[in-house]
Amino acid sequence: MKKSMKNELKIEGESYKTQQTAIHKRKKRRPSRVHSVQSPAILLIGMLSRLAARTVQEVRPLVLVRPTSTSAVQRAEQRDEANFPRPVRPVEPGKVRLGFVPEEWFQFLYPKTGVTGPYVLGLGLTTFLCSKEIYVMEHEYYTGISILLMVVYAVKKFGPVIGQTLDKKIEDIEQSWRDYREGSIIQVKESMEKEKEAQLSAKGQDMLFDAKRENVALQLEAAYRERLARVHSEVKKRLDYQLEVANVKTRLQQKHMVDWIVKNVKGSITPAQEAATLKQCMADLKALAPKA
Amino acid sequence: MMANLFSIFEPSSSIFNFSLNWISTLLGLMFIPYLYWASPSRWSLCWSEIIFTLHKEFKALLTPYSLGSTLFFVGLFSMILYNNFLGLLPYVFTSSSHMAMTLALSLPLWVTLMLSGWINHTQHMFAHLVPQGTPSILMPFMVLIETISNIIRPGTLAVRLAANMIAGHLLLTLLGNTGPSMSSSIILSMLIFSQILLLTLESAVAIIQSYVFAVLSTLYTGEIN
């Protein structure tokens, strides 16, 4: 709703800031207002009409408007970069001449007094102070000269070495930050690669599962067939047994029957019959003998 | 103009009897670097190296009970260092050459240590009065000697610092006072040369004295546990 409001106001020619300020002012004055559920269009029209009446009285220039409720992010976006530039870290120390006089002073005096101006100023000022005894050269002065000589010698001799050592240490510190940052980037990339590999191997795992499943199915099939064969052989054994039993039974019955018949026949042969049969057989044989 | 030789030590810049010279005690604060950016500048790196080395030195001397006091002693060291060192520069008042300042540092420190030591660790403090390895015959005398050495500690701390500073400054002033009445430039150059040597010595003394003050305070702190 805010965006539509903003667009409306842009068309109307008012700034969003004045709108917000006015709204917040209005909100501040009436804190116990009850928000009823209305359509945004009605609310908008109502607000605009009230504001139109109000802004006629409270005309304020855009420059003095201060947003009353913004967060740090909004403040950063609203920052005037031209008039309030962000501070930049200076890498080199400020330029100086003669070791302690800033270059900017020389540039400041250049238009009026030229190149030699600041030097003339310094020389003349010191001469004036010394000659008029405003600055008295007593014991502190000689201490000052000694210190100046010592400091100049130390800076010329040890300055570059110490400066380079310290610069190297600063560079090491900054390098450690960069290394940490790059190291974590490399680590994240490596873990990305490992993740991809893990995904691939997970896919391979799928195939492995399928193969295992197939294997298990084969094993199950083999076991089933083996059991089927066993059942078949068991059933056949039982049937064979029954068959054998039946055969044996038949054979025994037959044998018993034959034996019984023979026994009965043998028993039924009387001795007269036997003698008669024997005689007959001998007669037959005698009859046959001349033929052979 | 110098009334006497010791008037260099007099805090004479005053406004309505309120001495302004003592503000030089706080001059060291201008030299301590502040960090606005994340990466250090040369001087701030230098300073942090110095105080980190000191912290490691003091940590070795302190017991685990009182390790946090390295903060205090490093601060004490830097304050006395800046006071001594900046006092060598011309026209800067050396506040650590006055017993008022040095005694104000050492006496409360010592009284605090004695009170906390004797009240909280009485047995321990009594045991410290006899050093390890003394023959039994000498023990009474050792107690006496140790007691006396304990009592004069604030005095020694204060007087050591003040006397060293006064001696150095006095020598420099004496040498410098012959300057205005110098006729030939050869002797003037010899004067400057001797002043340079003396200043080198005095800078070393300034640093050493501040270090000694801080280390001795650390040792006294380590003793009470």
PDB file of N, CA, C and O in Angstrom, chain B residues 72-124:
ATOM      1  N   PHE B  72      46.281  -3.210  34.545  1.00  0.00           N
ATOM      2  CA  PHE B  72      46.632  -2.078  35.371  1.00  0.00           C
ATOM      3  C   PHE B  72      48.114  -1.745  35.247  1.00  0.00           C
ATOM      4  O   PHE B  72      48.493  -0.572  35.097  1.00  0.00           O
ATOM      5  N   PHE B  73      48.958  -2.767  35.289  1.00  0.00           N
ATOM      6  CA  PHE B  73      50.389  -2.486  35.297  1.00  0.00           C
ATOM      7  C   PHE B  73      50.887  -2.002  33.957  1.00  0.00           C
ATOM      8  O   PHE B  73      51.801  -1.167  33.890  1.00  0.00           O
ATOM      9  N   VAL B  74      50.289  -2.509  32.873  1.00  0.00           N
ATOM     10  CA  VAL B  74      50.677  -1.991  31.557  1.00  0.00           C
ATOM     11  C   VAL B  74      50.252  -0.526  31.438  1.00  0.00           C
ATOM     12  O   VAL B  74      50.970   0.316  30.876  1.00  0.00           O
ATOM     13  N   GLY B  75      49.090  -0.208  32.010  1.00  0.00           N
ATOM     14  CA  GLY B  75      48.656   1.187  31.992  1.00  0.00           C
ATOM     15  C   GLY B  75      49.579   2.071  32.821  1.00  0.00           C
ATOM     16  O   GLY B  75      49.940   3.183  32.422  1.00  0.00           O
ATOM     17  N   LEU B  76      49.974   1.548  33.975  1.00  0.00           N
ATOM     18  CA  LEU B  76      50.907   2.281  34.841  1.00  0.00           C
ATOM     19  C   LEU B  76      52.218   2.532  34.112  1.00  0.00           C
ATOM     20  O   LEU B  76      52.763   3.649  34.099  1.00  0.00           O
ATOM     21  N   PHE B  77      52.705   1.486  33.467  1.00  0.00           N
ATOM     22  CA  PHE B  77      53.940   1.615  32.702  1.00  0.00           C
ATOM     23  C   PHE B  77      53.823   2.686  31.640  1.00  0.00           C
ATOM     24  O   PHE B  77      54.698   3.542  31.489  1.00  0.00           O
ATOM     25  N   SER B  78      52.739   2.660  30.871  1.00  0.00           N
ATOM     26  CA  SER B  78      52.648   3.619  29.767  1.00  0.00           C
ATOM     27  C   SER B  78      52.513   5.028  30.288  1.00  0.00           C
ATOM     28  O   SER B  78      53.074   5.962  29.717  1.00  0.00           O
ATOM     29  N   MET B  79      51.801   5.197  31.422  1.00  0.00           N
ATOM     30  CA  MET B  79      51.666   6.553  31.948  1.00  0.00           C
ATOM     31  C   MET B  79      53.025   7.095  32.381  1.00  0.00           C
ATOM     32  O   MET B  79      53.405   8.222  32.022  1.00  0.00           O
ATOM     33  N   ILE B  80      53.768   6.292  33.140  1.00  0.00           N
ATOM     34  CA  ILE B  80      55.072   6.766  33.613  1.00  0.00           C
ATOM     35  C   ILE B  80      56.035   6.940  32.431  1.00  0.00           C
ATOM     36  O   ILE B  80      56.826   7.890  32.400  1.00  0.00           O
ATOM     37  N   LEU B  81      55.950   6.046  31.462  1.00  0.00           N
ATOM     38  CA  LEU B  81      56.830   6.158  30.288  1.00  0.00           C
ATOM     39  C   LEU B  81      56.615   7.469  29.568  1.00  0.00           C
ATOM     40  O   LEU B  81      57.568   8.190  29.244  1.00  0.00           O
ATOM     41  N   TYR B  82      55.347   7.779  29.294  1.00  0.00           N
ATOM     42  CA  TYR B  82      55.082   9.017  28.561  1.00  0.00           C
ATOM     43  C   TYR B  82      55.500  10.225  29.376  1.00  0.00           C
ATOM     44  O   TYR B  82      56.052  11.189  28.825  1.00  0.00           O
ATOM     45  N   ASN B  83      55.219  10.162  30.705  1.00  0.00           N
ATOM     46  CA  ASN B  83      55.617  11.300  31.527  1.00  0.00           C
ATOM     47  C   ASN B  83      57.113  11.509  31.516  1.00  0.00           C
ATOM     48  O   ASN B  83      57.610  12.626  31.349  1.00  0.00           O
ATOM     49  N   ASN B  84      57.870  10.412  31.665  1.00  0.00           N
ATOM     50  CA  ASN B  84      59.324  10.536  31.676  1.00  0.00           C
ATOM     51  C   ASN B  84      59.844  11.016  30.332  1.00  0.00           C
ATOM     52  O   ASN B  84      60.684  11.922  30.244  1.00  0.00           O
ATOM     53  N   PHE B  85      59.331  10.360  29.276  1.00  0.00           N
ATOM     54  CA  PHE B  85      59.891  10.609  27.954  1.00  0.00           C
ATOM     55  C   PHE B  85      59.552  11.994  27.450  1.00  0.00           C
ATOM     56  O   PHE B  85      60.403  12.699  26.888  1.00  0.00           O
ATOM     57  N   LEU B  86      58.302  12.381  27.624  1.00  0.00           N
ATOM     58  CA  LEU B  86      57.913  13.705  27.131  1.00  0.00           C
ATOM     59  C   LEU B  86      58.534  14.800  27.980  1.00  0.00           C
ATOM     60  O   LEU B  86      58.694  15.930  27.519  1.00  0.00           O
ATOM     61  N   GLY B  87      58.865  14.476  29.249  1.00  0.00           N
ATOM     62  CA  GLY B  87      59.516  15.482  30.068  1.00  0.00           C
ATOM     63  C   GLY B  87      60.890  15.866  29.552  1.00  0.00           C
ATOM     64  O   GLY B  87      61.418  16.927  29.892  1.00  0.00           O
ATOM     65  N   LEU B  88      61.490  14.963  28.735  1.00  0.00           N
ATOM     66  CA  LEU B  88      62.804  15.301  28.179  1.00  0.00           C
ATOM     67  C   LEU B  88      62.719  16.368  27.107  1.00  0.00           C
ATOM     68  O   LEU B  88      63.691  17.062  26.845  1.00  0.00           O
ATOM     69  N   LEU B  89      61.544  16.460  26.477  1.00  0.00           N
ATOM     70  CA  LEU B  89      61.408  17.452  25.414  1.00  0.00           C
ATOM     71  C   LEU B  89      61.447  18.852  26.026  1.00  0.00           C
ATOM     72  O   LEU B  89      61.045  19.029  27.173  1.00  0.00           O
ATOM     73  N   PRO B  90      61.898  19.825  25.282  1.00  0.00           N
ATOM     74  CA  PRO B  90      61.973  21.177  25.862  1.00  0.00           C
ATOM     75  C   PRO B  90      60.604  21.724  26.183  1.00  0.00           C
ATOM     76  O   PRO B  90      59.627  21.461  25.487  1.00  0.00           O
ATOM     77  N   TYR B  91      60.557  22.431  27.284  1.00  0.00           N
ATOM     78  CA  TYR B  91      59.350  23.143  27.729  1.00  0.00           C
ATOM     79  C   TYR B  91      58.221  22.225  28.166  1.00  0.00           C
ATOM     80  O   TYR B  91      57.093  22.667  28.312  1.00  0.00           O
ATOM     81  N   VAL B  92      58.473  20.935  28.367  1.00  0.00           N
ATOM     82  CA  VAL B  92      57.435  20.038  28.895  1.00  0.00           C
ATOM     83  C   VAL B  92      57.767  19.743  30.349  1.00  0.00           C
ATOM     84  O   VAL B  92      58.909  19.390  30.669  1.00  0.00           O
ATOM     85  N   PHE B  93      56.771  19.918  31.197  1.00  0.00           N
ATOM     86  CA  PHE B  93      56.937  19.718  32.632  1.00  0.00           C
ATOM     87  C   PHE B  93      57.010  18.226  32.946  1.00  0.00           C
ATOM     88  O   PHE B  93      56.172  17.455  32.490  1.00  0.00           O
ATOM     89  N   THR B  94      58.041  17.814  33.708  1.00  0.00           N
ATOM     90  CA  THR B  94      58.181  16.401  34.068  1.00  0.00           C
ATOM     91  C   THR B  94      57.469  16.164  35.376  1.00  0.00           C
ATOM     92  O   THR B  94      58.012  16.430  36.454  1.00  0.00           O
ATOM     93  N   SER B  95      56.245  15.637  35.297  1.00  0.00           N
ATOM     94  CA  SER B  95      55.500  15.485  36.533  1.00  0.00           C
ATOM     95  C   SER B  95      55.998  14.307  37.358  1.00  0.00           C
ATOM     96  O   SER B  95      55.814  14.277  38.573  1.00  0.00           O
ATOM     97  N   SER B  96      56.665  13.334  36.698  1.00  0.00           N
ATOM     98  CA  SER B  96      57.125  12.190  37.483  1.00  0.00           C
ATOM     99  C   SER B  96      58.412  12.484  38.236  1.00  0.00           C
ATOM    100  O   SER B  96      58.933  11.632  38.950  1.00  0.00           O
ATOM    101  N   SER B  97      58.931  13.704  38.129  1.00  0.00           N
ATOM    102  CA  SER B  97      60.092  14.064  38.933  1.00  0.00           C
ATOM    103  C   SER B  97      59.680  14.602  40.292  1.00  0.00           C
ATOM    104  O   SER B  97      60.528  14.898  41.127  1.00  0.00           O
ATOM    105  N   HIS B  98      58.387  14.719  40.517  1.00  0.00           N
ATOM    106  CA  HIS B  98      57.899  15.227  41.811  1.00  0.00           C
ATOM    107  C   HIS B  98      57.451  14.073  42.671  1.00  0.00           C
ATOM    108  O   HIS B  98      56.727  13.187  42.208  1.00  0.00           O
ATOM    109  N   MET B  99      57.867  14.120  43.933  1.00  0.00           N
ATOM    110  CA  MET B  99      57.449  13.075  44.856  1.00  0.00           C
ATOM    111  C   MET B  99      55.936  13.058  44.990  1.00  0.00           C
ATOM    112  O   MET B  99      55.348  12.015  45.296  1.00  0.00           O
ATOM    113  N   ALA B 100      55.305  14.198  44.766  1.00  0.00           N
ATOM    114  CA  ALA B 100      53.849  14.248  44.866  1.00  0.00           C
ATOM    115  C   ALA B 100      53.222  13.234  43.927  1.00  0.00           C
ATOM    116  O   ALA B 100      52.294  12.505  44.282  1.00  0.00           O
ATOM    117  N   MET B 101      53.755  13.164  42.721  1.00  0.00           N
ATOM    118  CA  MET B 101      53.172  12.245  41.732  1.00  0.00           C
ATOM    119  C   MET B 101      53.627  10.814  41.986  1.00  0.00           C
ATOM    120  O   MET B 101      52.815   9.889  41.981  1.00  0.00           O
ATOM    121  N   THR B 102      54.913  10.598  42.202  1.00  0.00           N
ATOM    122  CA  THR B 102      55.407   9.221  42.322  1.00  0.00           C
ATOM    123  C   THR B 102      54.903   8.581  43.601  1.00  0.00           C
ATOM    124  O   THR B 102      54.541   7.398  43.614  1.00  0.00           O
ATOM    125  N   LEU B 103      54.897   9.361  44.676  1.00  0.00           N
ATOM    126  CA  LEU B 103      54.373   8.802  45.924  1.00  0.00           C
ATOM    127  C   LEU B 103      52.880   8.540  45.810  1.00  0.00           C
ATOM    128  O   LEU B 103      52.359   7.556  46.354  1.00  0.00           O
ATOM    129  N   ALA B 104      52.186   9.415  45.062  1.00  0.00           N
ATOM    130  CA  ALA B 104      50.754   9.210  44.849  1.00  0.00           C
ATOM    131  C   ALA B 104      50.488   7.946  44.052  1.00  0.00           C
ATOM    132  O   ALA B 104      49.415   7.363  44.130  1.00  0.00           O
ATOM    133  N   LEU B 105      51.467   7.505  43.290  1.00  0.00           N
ATOM    134  CA  LEU B 105      51.303   6.234  42.570  1.00  0.00           C
ATOM    135  C   LEU B 105      51.683   5.050  43.445  1.00  0.00           C
ATOM    136  O   LEU B 105      50.974   4.050  43.497  1.00  0.00           O
ATOM    137  N   SER B 106      52.831   5.188  44.144  1.00  0.00           N
ATOM    138  CA  SER B 106      53.351   3.997  44.818  1.00  0.00           C
ATOM    139  C   SER B 106      52.667   3.738  46.150  1.00  0.00           C
ATOM    140  O   SER B 106      52.433   2.584  46.512  1.00  0.00           O
ATOM    141  N   LEU B 107      52.359   4.799  46.893  1.00  0.00           N
ATOM    142  CA  LEU B 107      51.827   4.592  48.242  1.00  0.00           C
ATOM    143  C   LEU B 107      50.454   3.922  48.239  1.00  0.00           C
ATOM    144  O   LEU B 107      50.256   2.915  48.943  1.00  0.00           O
ATOM    145  N   PRO B 108      49.470   4.394  47.473  1.00  0.00           N
ATOM    146  CA  PRO B 108      48.191   3.678  47.470  1.00  0.00           C
ATOM    147  C   PRO B 108      48.339   2.248  46.979  1.00  0.00           C
ATOM    148  O   PRO B 108      47.685   1.339  47.480  1.00  0.00           O
ATOM    149  N   LEU B 109      49.216   2.051  45.987  1.00  0.00           N
ATOM    150  CA  LEU B 109      49.434   0.696  45.481  1.00  0.00           C
ATOM    151  C   LEU B 109      49.932  -0.217  46.594  1.00  0.00           C
ATOM    152  O   LEU B 109      49.401  -1.306  46.840  1.00  0.00           O
ATOM    153  N   TRP B 110      50.952   0.265  47.298  1.00  0.00           N
ATOM    154  CA  TRP B 110      51.550  -0.551  48.341  1.00  0.00           C
ATOM    155  C   TRP B 110      50.588  -0.802  49.483  1.00  0.00           C
ATOM    156  O   TRP B 110      50.477  -1.917  50.007  1.00  0.00           O
ATOM    157  N   VAL B 111      49.868   0.257  49.897  1.00  0.00           N
ATOM    158  CA  VAL B 111      48.917   0.104  50.998  1.00  0.00           C
ATOM    159  C   VAL B 111      47.834  -0.905  50.619  1.00  0.00           C
ATOM    160  O   VAL B 111      47.450  -1.763  51.421  1.00  0.00           O
ATOM    161  N   THR B 112      47.358  -0.825  49.383  1.00  0.00           N
ATOM    162  CA  THR B 112      46.350  -1.787  48.920  1.00  0.00           C
ATOM    163  C   THR B 112      46.881  -3.205  49.001  1.00  0.00           C
ATOM    164  O   THR B 112      46.208  -4.115  49.515  1.00  0.00           O
ATOM    165  N   LEU B 113      48.105  -3.385  48.478  1.00  0.00           N
ATOM    166  CA  LEU B 113      48.670  -4.731  48.476  1.00  0.00           C
ATOM    167  C   LEU B 113      48.859  -5.257  49.891  1.00  0.00           C
ATOM    168  O   LEU B 113      48.519  -6.397  50.196  1.00  0.00           O
ATOM    169  N   MET B 114      49.369  -4.396  50.793  1.00  0.00           N
ATOM    170  CA  MET B 114      49.596  -4.830  52.168  1.00  0.00           C
ATOM    171  C   MET B 114      48.289  -5.188  52.855  1.00  0.00           C
ATOM    172  O   MET B 114      48.155  -6.244  53.474  1.00  0.00           O
ATOM    173  N   LEU B 115      47.304  -4.297  52.699  1.00  0.00           N
ATOM    174  CA  LEU B 115      46.018  -4.563  53.355  1.00  0.00           C
ATOM    175  C   LEU B 115      45.399  -5.858  52.862  1.00  0.00           C
ATOM    176  O   LEU B 115      45.016  -6.729  53.646  1.00  0.00           O
ATOM    177  N   SER B 116      45.322  -5.999  51.525  1.00  0.00           N
ATOM    178  CA  SER B 116      44.672  -7.201  50.995  1.00  0.00           C
ATOM    179  C   SER B 116      45.488  -8.436  51.335  1.00  0.00           C
ATOM    180  O   SER B 116      44.946  -9.493  51.654  1.00  0.00           O
ATOM    181  N   GLY B 117      46.814  -8.312  51.319  1.00  0.00           N
ATOM    182  CA  GLY B 117      47.656  -9.461  51.631  1.00  0.00           C
ATOM    183  C   GLY B 117      47.535  -9.879  53.077  1.00  0.00           C
ATOM    184  O   GLY B 117      47.288 -11.054  53.390  1.00  0.00           O
ATOM    185  N   TRP B 118      47.672  -8.923  53.982  1.00  0.00           N
ATOM    186  CA  TRP B 118      47.680  -9.267  55.402  1.00  0.00           C
ATOM    187  C   TRP B 118      46.300  -9.669  55.913  1.00  0.00           C
ATOM    188  O   TRP B 118      46.183 -10.446  56.859  1.00  0.00           O
ATOM    189  N   ILE B 119      45.260  -9.124  55.316  1.00  0.00           N
ATOM    190  CA  ILE B 119      43.935  -9.490  55.800  1.00  0.00           C
ATOM    191  C   ILE B 119      43.515 -10.836  55.211  1.00  0.00           C
ATOM    192  O   ILE B 119      42.989 -11.697  55.912  1.00  0.00           O
ATOM    193  N   ASN B 120      43.774 -11.059  53.935  1.00  0.00           N
ATOM    194  CA  ASN B 120      43.249 -12.260  53.289  1.00  0.00           C
ATOM    195  C   ASN B 120      44.202 -13.447  53.364  1.00  0.00           C
ATOM    196  O   ASN B 120      43.762 -14.578  53.418  1.00  0.00           O
ATOM    197  N   HIS B 121      45.492 -13.176  53.320  1.00  0.00           N
ATOM    198  CA  HIS B 121      46.439 -14.297  53.307  1.00  0.00           C
ATOM    199  C   HIS B 121      47.483 -14.103  54.397  1.00  0.00           C
ATOM    200  O   HIS B 121      48.683 -14.048  54.118  1.00  0.00           O
ATOM    201  N   THR B 122      47.026 -13.990  55.647  1.00  0.00           N
ATOM    202  CA  THR B 122      47.946 -13.636  56.739  1.00  0.00           C
ATOM    203  C   THR B 122      49.066 -14.666  56.885  1.00  0.00           C
ATOM    204  O   THR B 122      50.244 -14.305  56.989  1.00  0.00           O
ATOM    205  N   GLN B 123      48.675 -15.928  56.880  1.00  0.00           N
ATOM    206  CA  GLN B 123      49.673 -16.997  57.036  1.00  0.00           C
ATOM    207  C   GLN B 123      50.748 -16.896  55.964  1.00  0.00           C
ATOM    208  O   GLN B 123      51.945 -16.973  56.231  1.00  0.00           O
ATOM    209  N   HIS B 124      50.285 -16.680  54.752  1.00  0.00           N
ATOM    210  CA  HIS B 124      51.182 -16.604  53.596  1.00  0.00           C
ATOM    211  C   HIS B 124      52.162 -15.444  53.734  1.00  0.00           C
ATOM    212  O   HIS B 124      53.356 -15.563  53.439  1.00  0.00           O
TER     213      HIS B 124
END
